[in-house]
GROMACS .gro file of N, CA and C in nm:
model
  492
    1UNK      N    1  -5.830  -9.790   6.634
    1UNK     CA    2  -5.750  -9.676   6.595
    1UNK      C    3  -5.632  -9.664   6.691
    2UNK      N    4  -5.526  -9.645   6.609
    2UNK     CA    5  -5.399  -9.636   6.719
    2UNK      C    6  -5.361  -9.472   6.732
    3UNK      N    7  -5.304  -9.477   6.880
    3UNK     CA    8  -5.287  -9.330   6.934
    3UNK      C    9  -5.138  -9.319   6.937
    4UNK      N   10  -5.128  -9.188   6.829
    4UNK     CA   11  -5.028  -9.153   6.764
    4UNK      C   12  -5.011  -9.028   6.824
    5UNK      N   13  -4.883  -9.001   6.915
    5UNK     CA   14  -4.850  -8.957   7.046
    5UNK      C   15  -4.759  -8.804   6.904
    6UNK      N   16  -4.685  -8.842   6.885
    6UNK     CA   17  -4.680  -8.735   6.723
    6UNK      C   18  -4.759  -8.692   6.656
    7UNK      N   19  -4.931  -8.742   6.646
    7UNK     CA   20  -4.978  -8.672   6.570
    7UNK      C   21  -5.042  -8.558   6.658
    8UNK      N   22  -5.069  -8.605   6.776
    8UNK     CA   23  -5.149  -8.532   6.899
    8UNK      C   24  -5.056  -8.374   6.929
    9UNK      N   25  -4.921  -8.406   6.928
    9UNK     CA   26  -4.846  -8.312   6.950
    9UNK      C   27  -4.843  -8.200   6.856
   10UNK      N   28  -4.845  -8.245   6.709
   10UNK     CA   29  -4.881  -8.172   6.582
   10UNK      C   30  -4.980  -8.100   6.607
   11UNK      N   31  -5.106  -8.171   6.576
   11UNK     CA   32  -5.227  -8.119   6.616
   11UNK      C   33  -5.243  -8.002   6.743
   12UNK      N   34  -5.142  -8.001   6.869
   12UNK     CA   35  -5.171  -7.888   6.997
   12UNK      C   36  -5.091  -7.828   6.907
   13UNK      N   37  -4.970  -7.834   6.889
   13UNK     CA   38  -4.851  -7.756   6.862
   13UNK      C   39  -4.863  -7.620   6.706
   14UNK      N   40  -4.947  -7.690   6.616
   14UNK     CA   41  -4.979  -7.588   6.485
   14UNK      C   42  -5.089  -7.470   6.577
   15UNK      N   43  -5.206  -7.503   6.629
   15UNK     CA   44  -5.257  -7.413   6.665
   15UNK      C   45  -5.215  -7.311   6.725
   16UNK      N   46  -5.154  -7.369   6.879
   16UNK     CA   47  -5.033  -7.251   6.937
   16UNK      C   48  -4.989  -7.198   6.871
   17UNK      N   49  -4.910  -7.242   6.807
   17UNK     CA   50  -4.799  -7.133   6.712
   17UNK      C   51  -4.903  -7.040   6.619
   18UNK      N   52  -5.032  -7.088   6.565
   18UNK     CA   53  -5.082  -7.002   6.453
   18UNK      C   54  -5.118  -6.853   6.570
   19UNK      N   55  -5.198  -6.887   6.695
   19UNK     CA   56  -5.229  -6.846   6.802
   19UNK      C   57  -5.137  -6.698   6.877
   20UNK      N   58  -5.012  -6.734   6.900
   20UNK     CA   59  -4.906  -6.691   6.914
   20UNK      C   60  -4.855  -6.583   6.818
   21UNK      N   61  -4.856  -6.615   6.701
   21UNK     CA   62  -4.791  -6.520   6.615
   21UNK      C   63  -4.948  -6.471   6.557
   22UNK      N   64  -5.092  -6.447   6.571
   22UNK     CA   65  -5.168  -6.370   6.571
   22UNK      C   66  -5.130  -6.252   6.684
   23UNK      N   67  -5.130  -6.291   6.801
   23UNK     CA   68  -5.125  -6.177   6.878
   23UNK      C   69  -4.994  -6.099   6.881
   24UNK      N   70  -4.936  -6.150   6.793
   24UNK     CA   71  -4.763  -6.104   6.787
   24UNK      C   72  -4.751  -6.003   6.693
   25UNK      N   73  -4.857  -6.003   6.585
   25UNK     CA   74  -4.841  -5.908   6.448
   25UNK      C   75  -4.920  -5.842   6.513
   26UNK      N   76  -4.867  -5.703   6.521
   26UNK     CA   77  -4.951  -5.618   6.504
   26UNK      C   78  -4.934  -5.483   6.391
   27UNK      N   79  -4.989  -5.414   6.396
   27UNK     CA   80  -4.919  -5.248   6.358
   27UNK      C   81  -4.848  -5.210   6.417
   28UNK      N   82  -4.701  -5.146   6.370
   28UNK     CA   83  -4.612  -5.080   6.413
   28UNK      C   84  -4.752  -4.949   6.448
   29UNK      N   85  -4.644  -4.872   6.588
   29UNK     CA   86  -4.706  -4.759   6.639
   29UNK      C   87  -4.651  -4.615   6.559
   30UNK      N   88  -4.754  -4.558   6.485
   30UNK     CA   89  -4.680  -4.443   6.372
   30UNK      C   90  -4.837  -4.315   6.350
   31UNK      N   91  -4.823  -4.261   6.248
   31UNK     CA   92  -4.893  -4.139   6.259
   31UNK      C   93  -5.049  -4.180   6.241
   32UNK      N   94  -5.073  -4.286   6.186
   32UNK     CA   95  -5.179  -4.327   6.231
   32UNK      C   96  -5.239  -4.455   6.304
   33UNK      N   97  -5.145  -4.470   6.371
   33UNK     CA   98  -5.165  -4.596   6.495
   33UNK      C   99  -5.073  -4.579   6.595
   34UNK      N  100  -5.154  -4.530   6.709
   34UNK     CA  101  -5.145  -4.481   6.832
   34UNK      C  102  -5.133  -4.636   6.946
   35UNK      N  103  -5.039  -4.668   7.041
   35UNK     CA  104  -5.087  -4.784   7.116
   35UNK      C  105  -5.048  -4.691   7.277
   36UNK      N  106  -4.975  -4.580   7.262
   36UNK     CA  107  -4.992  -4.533   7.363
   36UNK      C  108  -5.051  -4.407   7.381
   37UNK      N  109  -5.076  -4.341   7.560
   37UNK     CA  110  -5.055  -4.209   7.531
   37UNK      C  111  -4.996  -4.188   7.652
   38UNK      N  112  -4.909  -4.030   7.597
   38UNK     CA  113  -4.847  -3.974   7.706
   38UNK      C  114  -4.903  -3.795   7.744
   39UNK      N  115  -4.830  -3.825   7.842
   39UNK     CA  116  -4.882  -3.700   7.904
   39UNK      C  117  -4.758  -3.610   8.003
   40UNK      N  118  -4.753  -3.504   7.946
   40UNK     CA  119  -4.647  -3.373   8.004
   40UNK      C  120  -4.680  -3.315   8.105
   41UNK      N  121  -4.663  -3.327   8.230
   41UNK     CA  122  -4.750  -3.234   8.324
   41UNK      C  123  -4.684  -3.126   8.415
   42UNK      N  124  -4.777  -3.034   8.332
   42UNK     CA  125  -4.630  -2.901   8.333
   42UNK      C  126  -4.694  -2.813   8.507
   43UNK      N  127  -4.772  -2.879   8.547
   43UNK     CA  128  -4.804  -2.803   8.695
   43UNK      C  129  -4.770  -2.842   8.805
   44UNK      N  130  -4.793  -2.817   8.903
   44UNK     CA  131  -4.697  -2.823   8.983
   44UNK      C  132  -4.750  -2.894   9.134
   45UNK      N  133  -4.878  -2.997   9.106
   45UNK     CA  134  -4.914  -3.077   9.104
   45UNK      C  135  -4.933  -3.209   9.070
   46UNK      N  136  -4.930  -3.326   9.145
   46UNK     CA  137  -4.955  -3.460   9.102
   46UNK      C  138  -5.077  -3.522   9.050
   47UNK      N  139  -5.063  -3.571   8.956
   47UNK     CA  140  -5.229  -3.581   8.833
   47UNK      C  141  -5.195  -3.760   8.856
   48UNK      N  142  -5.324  -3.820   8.846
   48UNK     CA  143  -5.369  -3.926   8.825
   48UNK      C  144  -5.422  -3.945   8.695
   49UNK      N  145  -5.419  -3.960   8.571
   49UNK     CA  146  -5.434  -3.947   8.460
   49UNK      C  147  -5.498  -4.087   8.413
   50UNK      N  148  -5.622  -4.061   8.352
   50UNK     CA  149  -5.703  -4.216   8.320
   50UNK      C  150  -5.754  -4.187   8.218
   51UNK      N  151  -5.783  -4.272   8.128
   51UNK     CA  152  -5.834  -4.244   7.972
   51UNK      C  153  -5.953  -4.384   7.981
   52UNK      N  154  -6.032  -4.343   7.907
   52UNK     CA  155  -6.142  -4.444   7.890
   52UNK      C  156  -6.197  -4.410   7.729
   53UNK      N  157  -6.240  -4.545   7.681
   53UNK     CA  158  -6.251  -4.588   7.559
   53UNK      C  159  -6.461  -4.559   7.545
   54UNK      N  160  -6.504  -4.457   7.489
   54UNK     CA  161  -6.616  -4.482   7.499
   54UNK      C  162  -6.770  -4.515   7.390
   55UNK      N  163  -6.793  -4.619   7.379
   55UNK     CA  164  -6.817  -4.665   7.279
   55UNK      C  165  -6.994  -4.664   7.282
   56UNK      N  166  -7.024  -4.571   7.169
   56UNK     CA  167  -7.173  -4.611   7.115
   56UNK      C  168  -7.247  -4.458   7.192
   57UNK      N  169  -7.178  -4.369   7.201
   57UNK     CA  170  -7.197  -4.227   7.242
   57UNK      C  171  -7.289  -4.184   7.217
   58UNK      N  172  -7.374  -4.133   7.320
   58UNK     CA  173  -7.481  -4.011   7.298
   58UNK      C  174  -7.433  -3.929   7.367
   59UNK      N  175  -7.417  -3.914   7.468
   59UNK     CA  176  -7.314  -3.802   7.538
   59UNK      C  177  -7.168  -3.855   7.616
   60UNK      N  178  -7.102  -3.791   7.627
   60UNK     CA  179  -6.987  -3.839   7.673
   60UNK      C  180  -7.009  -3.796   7.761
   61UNK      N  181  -6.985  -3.855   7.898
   61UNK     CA  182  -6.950  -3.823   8.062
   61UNK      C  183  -6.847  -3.730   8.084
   62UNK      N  184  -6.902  -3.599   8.149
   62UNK     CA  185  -6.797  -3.480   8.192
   62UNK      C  186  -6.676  -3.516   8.279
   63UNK      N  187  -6.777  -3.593   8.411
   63UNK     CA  188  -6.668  -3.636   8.494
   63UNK      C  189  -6.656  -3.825   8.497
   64UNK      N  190  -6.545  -3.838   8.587
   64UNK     CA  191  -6.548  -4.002   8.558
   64UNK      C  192  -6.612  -4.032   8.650
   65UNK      N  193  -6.645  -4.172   8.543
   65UNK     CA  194  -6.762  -4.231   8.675
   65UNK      C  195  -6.684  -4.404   8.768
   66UNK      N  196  -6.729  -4.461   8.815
   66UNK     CA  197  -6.739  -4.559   8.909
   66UNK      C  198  -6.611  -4.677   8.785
   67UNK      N  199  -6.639  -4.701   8.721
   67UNK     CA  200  -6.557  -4.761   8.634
   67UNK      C  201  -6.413  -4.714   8.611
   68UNK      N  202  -6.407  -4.595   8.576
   68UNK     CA  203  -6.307  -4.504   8.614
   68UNK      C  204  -6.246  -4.505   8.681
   69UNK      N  205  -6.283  -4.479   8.767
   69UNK     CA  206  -6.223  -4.430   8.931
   69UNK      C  207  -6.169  -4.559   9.007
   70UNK      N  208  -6.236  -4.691   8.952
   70UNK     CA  209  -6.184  -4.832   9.047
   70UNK      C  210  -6.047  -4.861   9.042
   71UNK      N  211  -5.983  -4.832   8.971
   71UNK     CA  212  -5.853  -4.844   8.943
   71UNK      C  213  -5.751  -4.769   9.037
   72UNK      N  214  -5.806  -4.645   9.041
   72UNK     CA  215  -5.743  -4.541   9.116
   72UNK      C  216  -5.765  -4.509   9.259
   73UNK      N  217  -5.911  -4.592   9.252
   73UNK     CA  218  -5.953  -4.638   9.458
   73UNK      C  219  -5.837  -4.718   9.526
   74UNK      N  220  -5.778  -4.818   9.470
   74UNK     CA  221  -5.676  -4.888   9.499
   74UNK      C  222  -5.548  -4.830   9.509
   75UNK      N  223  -5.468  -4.855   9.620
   75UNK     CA  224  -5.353  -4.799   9.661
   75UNK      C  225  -5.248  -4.795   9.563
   76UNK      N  226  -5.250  -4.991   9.552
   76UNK     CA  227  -5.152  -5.034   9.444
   76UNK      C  228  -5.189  -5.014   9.263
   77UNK      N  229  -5.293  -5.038   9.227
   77UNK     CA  230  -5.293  -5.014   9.100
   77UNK      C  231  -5.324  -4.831   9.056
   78UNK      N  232  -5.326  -4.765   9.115
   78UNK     CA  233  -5.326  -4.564   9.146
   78UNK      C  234  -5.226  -4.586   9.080
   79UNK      N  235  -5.085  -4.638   9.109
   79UNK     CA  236  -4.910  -4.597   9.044
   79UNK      C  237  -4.940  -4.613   8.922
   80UNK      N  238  -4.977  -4.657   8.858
   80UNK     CA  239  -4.978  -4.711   8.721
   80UNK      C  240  -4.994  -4.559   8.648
   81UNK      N  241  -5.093  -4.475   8.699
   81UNK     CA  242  -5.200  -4.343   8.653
   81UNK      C  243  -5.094  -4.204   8.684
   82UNK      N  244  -5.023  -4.259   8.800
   82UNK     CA  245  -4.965  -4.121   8.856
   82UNK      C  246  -4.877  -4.074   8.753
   83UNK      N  247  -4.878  -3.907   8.761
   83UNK     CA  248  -4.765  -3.842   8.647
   83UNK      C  249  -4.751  -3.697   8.738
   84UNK      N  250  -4.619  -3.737   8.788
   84UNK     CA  251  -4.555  -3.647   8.909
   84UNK      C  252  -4.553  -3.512   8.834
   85UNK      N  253  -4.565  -3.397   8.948
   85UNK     CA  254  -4.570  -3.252   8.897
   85UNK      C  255  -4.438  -3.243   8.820
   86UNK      N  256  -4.458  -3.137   8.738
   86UNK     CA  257  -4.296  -3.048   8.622
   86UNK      C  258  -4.288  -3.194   8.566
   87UNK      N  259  -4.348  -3.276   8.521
   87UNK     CA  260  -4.254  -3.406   8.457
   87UNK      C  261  -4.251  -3.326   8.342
   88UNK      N  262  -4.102  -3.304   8.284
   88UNK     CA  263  -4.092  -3.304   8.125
   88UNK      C  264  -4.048  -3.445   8.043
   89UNK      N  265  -3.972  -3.544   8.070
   89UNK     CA  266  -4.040  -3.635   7.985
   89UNK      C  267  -4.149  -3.712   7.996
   90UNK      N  268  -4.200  -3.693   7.897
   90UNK     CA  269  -4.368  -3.800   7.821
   90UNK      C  270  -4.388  -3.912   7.949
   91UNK      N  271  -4.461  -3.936   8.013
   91UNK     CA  272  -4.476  -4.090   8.044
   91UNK      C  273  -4.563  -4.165   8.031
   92UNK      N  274  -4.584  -4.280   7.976
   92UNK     CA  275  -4.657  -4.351   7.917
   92UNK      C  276  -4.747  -4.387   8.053
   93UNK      N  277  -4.903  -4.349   7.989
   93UNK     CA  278  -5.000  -4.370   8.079
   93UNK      C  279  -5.077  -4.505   8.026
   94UNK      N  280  -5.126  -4.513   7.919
   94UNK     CA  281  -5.196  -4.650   7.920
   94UNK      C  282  -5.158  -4.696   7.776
   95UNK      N  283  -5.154  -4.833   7.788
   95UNK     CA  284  -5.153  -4.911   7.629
   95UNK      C  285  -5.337  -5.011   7.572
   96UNK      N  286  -5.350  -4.947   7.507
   96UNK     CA  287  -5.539  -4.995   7.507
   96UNK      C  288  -5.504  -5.187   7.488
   97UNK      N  289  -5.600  -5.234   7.459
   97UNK     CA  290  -5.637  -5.401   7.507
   97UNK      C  291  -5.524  -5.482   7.361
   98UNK      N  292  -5.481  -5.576   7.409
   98UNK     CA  293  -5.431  -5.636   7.312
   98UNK      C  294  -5.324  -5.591   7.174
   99UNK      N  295  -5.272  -5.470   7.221
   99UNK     CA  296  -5.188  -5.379   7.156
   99UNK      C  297  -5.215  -5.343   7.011
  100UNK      N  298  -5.350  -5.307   7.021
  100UNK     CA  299  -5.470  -5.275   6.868
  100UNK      C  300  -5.398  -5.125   6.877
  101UNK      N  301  -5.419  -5.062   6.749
  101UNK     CA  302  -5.434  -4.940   6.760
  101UNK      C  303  -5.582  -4.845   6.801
  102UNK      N  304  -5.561  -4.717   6.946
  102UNK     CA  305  -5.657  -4.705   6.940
  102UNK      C  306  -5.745  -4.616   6.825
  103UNK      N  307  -5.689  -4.590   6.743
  103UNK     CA  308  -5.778  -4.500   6.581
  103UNK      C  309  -5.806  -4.618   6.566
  104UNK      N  310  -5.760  -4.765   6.530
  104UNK     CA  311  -5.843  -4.895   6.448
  104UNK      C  312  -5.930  -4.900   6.531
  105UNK      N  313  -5.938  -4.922   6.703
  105UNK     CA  314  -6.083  -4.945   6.806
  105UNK      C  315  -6.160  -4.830   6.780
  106UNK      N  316  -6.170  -4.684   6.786
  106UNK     CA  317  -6.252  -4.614   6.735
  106UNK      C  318  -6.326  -4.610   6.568
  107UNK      N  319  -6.236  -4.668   6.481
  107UNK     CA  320  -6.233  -4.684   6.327
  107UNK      C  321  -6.373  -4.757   6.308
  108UNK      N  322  -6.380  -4.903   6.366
  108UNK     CA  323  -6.412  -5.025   6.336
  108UNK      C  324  -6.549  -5.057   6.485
  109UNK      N  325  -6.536  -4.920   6.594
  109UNK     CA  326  -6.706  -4.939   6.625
  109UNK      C  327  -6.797  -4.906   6.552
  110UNK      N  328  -6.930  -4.961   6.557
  110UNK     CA  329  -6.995  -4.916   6.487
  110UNK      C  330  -7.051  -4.855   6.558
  111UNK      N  331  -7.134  -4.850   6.635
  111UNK     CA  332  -7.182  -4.699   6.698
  111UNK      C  333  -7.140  -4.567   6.743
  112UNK      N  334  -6.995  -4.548   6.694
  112UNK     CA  335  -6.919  -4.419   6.711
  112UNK      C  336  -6.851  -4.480   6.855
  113UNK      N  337  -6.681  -4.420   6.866
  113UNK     CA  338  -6.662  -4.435   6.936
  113UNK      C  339  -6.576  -4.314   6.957
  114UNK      N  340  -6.566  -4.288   7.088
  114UNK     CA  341  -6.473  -4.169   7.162
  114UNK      C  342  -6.353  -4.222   7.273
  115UNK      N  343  -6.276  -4.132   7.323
  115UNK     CA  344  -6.135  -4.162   7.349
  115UNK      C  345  -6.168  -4.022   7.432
  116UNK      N  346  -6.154  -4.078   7.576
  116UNK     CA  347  -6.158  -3.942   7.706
  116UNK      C  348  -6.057  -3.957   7.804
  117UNK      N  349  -5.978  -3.832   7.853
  117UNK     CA  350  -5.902  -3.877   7.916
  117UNK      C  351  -5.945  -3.764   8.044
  118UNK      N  352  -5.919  -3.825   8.164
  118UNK     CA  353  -5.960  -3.755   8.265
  118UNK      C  354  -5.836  -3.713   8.319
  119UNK      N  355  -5.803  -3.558   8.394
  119UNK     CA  356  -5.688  -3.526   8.497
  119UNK      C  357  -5.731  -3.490   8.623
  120UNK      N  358  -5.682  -3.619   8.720
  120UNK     CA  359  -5.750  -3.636   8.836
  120UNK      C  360  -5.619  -3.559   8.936
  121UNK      N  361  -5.687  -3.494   9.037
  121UNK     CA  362  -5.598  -3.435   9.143
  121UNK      C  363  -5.546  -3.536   9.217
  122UNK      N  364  -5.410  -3.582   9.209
  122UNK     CA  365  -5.350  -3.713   9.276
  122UNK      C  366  -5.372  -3.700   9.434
  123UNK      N  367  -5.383  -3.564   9.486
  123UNK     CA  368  -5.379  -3.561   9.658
  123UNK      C  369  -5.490  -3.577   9.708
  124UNK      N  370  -5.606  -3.515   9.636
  124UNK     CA  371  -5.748  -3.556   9.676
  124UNK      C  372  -5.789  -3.730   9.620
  125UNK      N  373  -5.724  -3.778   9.574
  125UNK     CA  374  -5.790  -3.898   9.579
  125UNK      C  375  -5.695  -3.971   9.671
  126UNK      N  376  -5.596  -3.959   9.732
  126UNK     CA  377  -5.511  -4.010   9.797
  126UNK      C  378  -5.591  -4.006   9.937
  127UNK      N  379  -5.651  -3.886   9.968
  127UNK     CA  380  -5.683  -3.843  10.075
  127UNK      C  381  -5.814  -3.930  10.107
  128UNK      N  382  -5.877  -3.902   9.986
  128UNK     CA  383  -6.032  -3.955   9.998
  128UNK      C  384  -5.969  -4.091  10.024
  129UNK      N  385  -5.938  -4.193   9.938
  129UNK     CA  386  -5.855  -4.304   9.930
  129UNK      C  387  -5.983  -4.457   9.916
  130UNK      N  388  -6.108  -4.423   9.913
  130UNK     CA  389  -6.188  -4.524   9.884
  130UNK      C  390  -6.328  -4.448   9.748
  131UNK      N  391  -6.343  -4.595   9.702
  131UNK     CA  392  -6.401  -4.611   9.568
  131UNK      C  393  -6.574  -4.486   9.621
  132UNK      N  394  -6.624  -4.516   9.681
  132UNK     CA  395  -6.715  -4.469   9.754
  132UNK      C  396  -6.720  -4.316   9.723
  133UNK      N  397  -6.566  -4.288   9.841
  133UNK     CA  398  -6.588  -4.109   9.876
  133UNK      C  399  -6.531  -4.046   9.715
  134UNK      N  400  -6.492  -4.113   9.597
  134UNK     CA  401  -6.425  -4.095   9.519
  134UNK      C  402  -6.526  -4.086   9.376
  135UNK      N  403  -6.664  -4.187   9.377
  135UNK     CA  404  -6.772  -4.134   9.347
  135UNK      C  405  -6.840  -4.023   9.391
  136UNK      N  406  -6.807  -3.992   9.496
  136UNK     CA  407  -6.884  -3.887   9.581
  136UNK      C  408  -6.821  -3.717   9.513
  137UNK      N  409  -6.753  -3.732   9.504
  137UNK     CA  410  -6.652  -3.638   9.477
  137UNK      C  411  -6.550  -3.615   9.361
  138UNK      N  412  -6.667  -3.704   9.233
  138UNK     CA  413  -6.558  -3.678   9.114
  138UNK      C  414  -6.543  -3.593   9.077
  139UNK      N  415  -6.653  -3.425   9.087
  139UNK     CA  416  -6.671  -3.365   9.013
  139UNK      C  417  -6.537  -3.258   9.044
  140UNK      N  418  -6.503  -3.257   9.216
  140UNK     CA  419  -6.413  -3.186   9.261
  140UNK      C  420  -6.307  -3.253   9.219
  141UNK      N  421  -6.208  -3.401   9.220
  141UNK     CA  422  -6.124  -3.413   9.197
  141UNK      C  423  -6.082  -3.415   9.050
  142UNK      N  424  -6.162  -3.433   8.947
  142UNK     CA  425  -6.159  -3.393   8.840
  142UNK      C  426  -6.115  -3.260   8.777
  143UNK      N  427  -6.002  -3.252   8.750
  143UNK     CA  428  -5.938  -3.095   8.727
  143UNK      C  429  -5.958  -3.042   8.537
  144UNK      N  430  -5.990  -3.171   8.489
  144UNK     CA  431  -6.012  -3.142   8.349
  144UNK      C  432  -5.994  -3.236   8.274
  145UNK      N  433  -6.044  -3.241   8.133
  145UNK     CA  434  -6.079  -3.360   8.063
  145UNK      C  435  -5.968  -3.303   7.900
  146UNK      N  436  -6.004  -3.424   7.807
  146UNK     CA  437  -5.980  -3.441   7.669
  146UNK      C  438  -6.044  -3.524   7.612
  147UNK      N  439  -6.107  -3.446   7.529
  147UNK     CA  440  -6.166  -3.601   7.429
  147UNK      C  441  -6.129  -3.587   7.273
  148UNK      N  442  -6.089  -3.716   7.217
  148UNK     CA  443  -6.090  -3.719   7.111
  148UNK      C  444  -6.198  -3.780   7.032
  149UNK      N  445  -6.271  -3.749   6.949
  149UNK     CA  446  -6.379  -3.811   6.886
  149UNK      C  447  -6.340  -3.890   6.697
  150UNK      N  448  -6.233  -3.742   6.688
  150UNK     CA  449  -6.167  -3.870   6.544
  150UNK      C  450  -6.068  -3.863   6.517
  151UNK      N  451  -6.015  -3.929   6.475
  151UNK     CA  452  -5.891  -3.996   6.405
  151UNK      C  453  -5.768  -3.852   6.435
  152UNK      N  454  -5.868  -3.744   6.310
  152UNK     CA  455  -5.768  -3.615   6.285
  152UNK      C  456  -5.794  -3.584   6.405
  153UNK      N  457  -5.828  -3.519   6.526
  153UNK     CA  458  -5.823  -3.509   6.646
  153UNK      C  459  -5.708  -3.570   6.697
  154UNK      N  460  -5.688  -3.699   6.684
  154UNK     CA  461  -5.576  -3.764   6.735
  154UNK      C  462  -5.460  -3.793   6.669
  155UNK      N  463  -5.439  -3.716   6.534
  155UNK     CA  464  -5.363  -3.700   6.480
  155UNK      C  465  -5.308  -3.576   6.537
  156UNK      N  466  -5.406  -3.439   6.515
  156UNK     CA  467  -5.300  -3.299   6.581
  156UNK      C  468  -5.234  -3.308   6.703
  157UNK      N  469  -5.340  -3.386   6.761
  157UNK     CA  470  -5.213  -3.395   6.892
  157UNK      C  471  -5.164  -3.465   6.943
  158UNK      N  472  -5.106  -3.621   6.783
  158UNK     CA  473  -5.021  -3.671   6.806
  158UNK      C  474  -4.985  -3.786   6.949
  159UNK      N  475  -5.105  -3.761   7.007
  159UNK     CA  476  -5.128  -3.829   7.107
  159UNK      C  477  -5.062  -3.785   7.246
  160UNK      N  478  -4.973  -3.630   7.254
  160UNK     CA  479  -4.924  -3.604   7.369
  160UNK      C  480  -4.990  -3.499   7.412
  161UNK      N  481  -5.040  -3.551   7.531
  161UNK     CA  482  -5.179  -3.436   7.586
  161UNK      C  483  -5.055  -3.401   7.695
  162UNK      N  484  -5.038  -3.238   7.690
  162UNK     CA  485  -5.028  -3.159   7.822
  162UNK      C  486  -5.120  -3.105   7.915
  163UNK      N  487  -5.078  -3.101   8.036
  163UNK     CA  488  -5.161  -3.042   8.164
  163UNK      C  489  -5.110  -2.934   8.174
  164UNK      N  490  -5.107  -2.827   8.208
  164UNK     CA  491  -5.084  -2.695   8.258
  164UNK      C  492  -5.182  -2.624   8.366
   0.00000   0.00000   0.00000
């Protein structure tokens, strides 16, 4: 059998491309497909703002737990979360995995899925500043939650959660 240096290239080259333009289509982001969320934070305080995807629910977690919080133990990946006091424009806090909509990831679990967003006191975790004292102490730096459980939930509010 002779090695056909064109067909080999064909052969890598169709997959890539089919590959490529899968993760390329997606849903435009509109009234019912959400890829971000933002958040207004009308106090006069700095919020660390984290949302978690929670899937196959019997109770939803009040405060965040260890999974949560790893992101925000870290010096450098914390910026990502921060949403400075009086911000009036929106700023985009997270985009969920692979730029799905998150109503299709809640749609299409099957064990029910929920959408929580935590508002973390940016100075107390700054202070605390490790994963540890930050378990220790979610319940205090935790200033308040949101959950959405469906779709119309995340339709009324459009996906822009304020702090006050």
């Amino acid at each position: 059998m002779k090695y056909d240096e064109k067909g080999n290239a064909v052969f890598f080259a169709v997959p890539f491309i089919m590959i490529m333009v899968a993760f390329t289509c997606t849903k435009d982001e509109g009234p019912d497909c959400h890829k971000r969320i933002t958040v207004k934070n009308a106090s006069e305080i700095p919020l660390y703002v984290v949302n978690e995807l929670i899937y196959n629910w019997t109770s939803v977690p009040t405060y965040p737990d260890r999974y949560v919080l790893l992101d925000i133990s870290d010096t450098v990946t914390r910026k990502q979360y921060l949403v400075p006091p009086l911000t009036i424009d929106s700023d985009v806090v997270s985009e969920p995995v692979e730029g799905v909509c998150y109503e299709q990831r809640i749609r299409e679990s099957p064990g029910g899925a929920c959408l929580k967003i935590y508002f973390i006191d940016a100075r107390m975790v700054d202070s605390l500043n490790t994963l540890d004292k930050l378990i220790e102490h979610n319940k205090e730096i935790c200033l308040g939650t949101r959950t959405f459980r469906t779709m119309d939930e995340m339709r009324e509010a459009n996906f822009t959660v304020t702090y006050q």
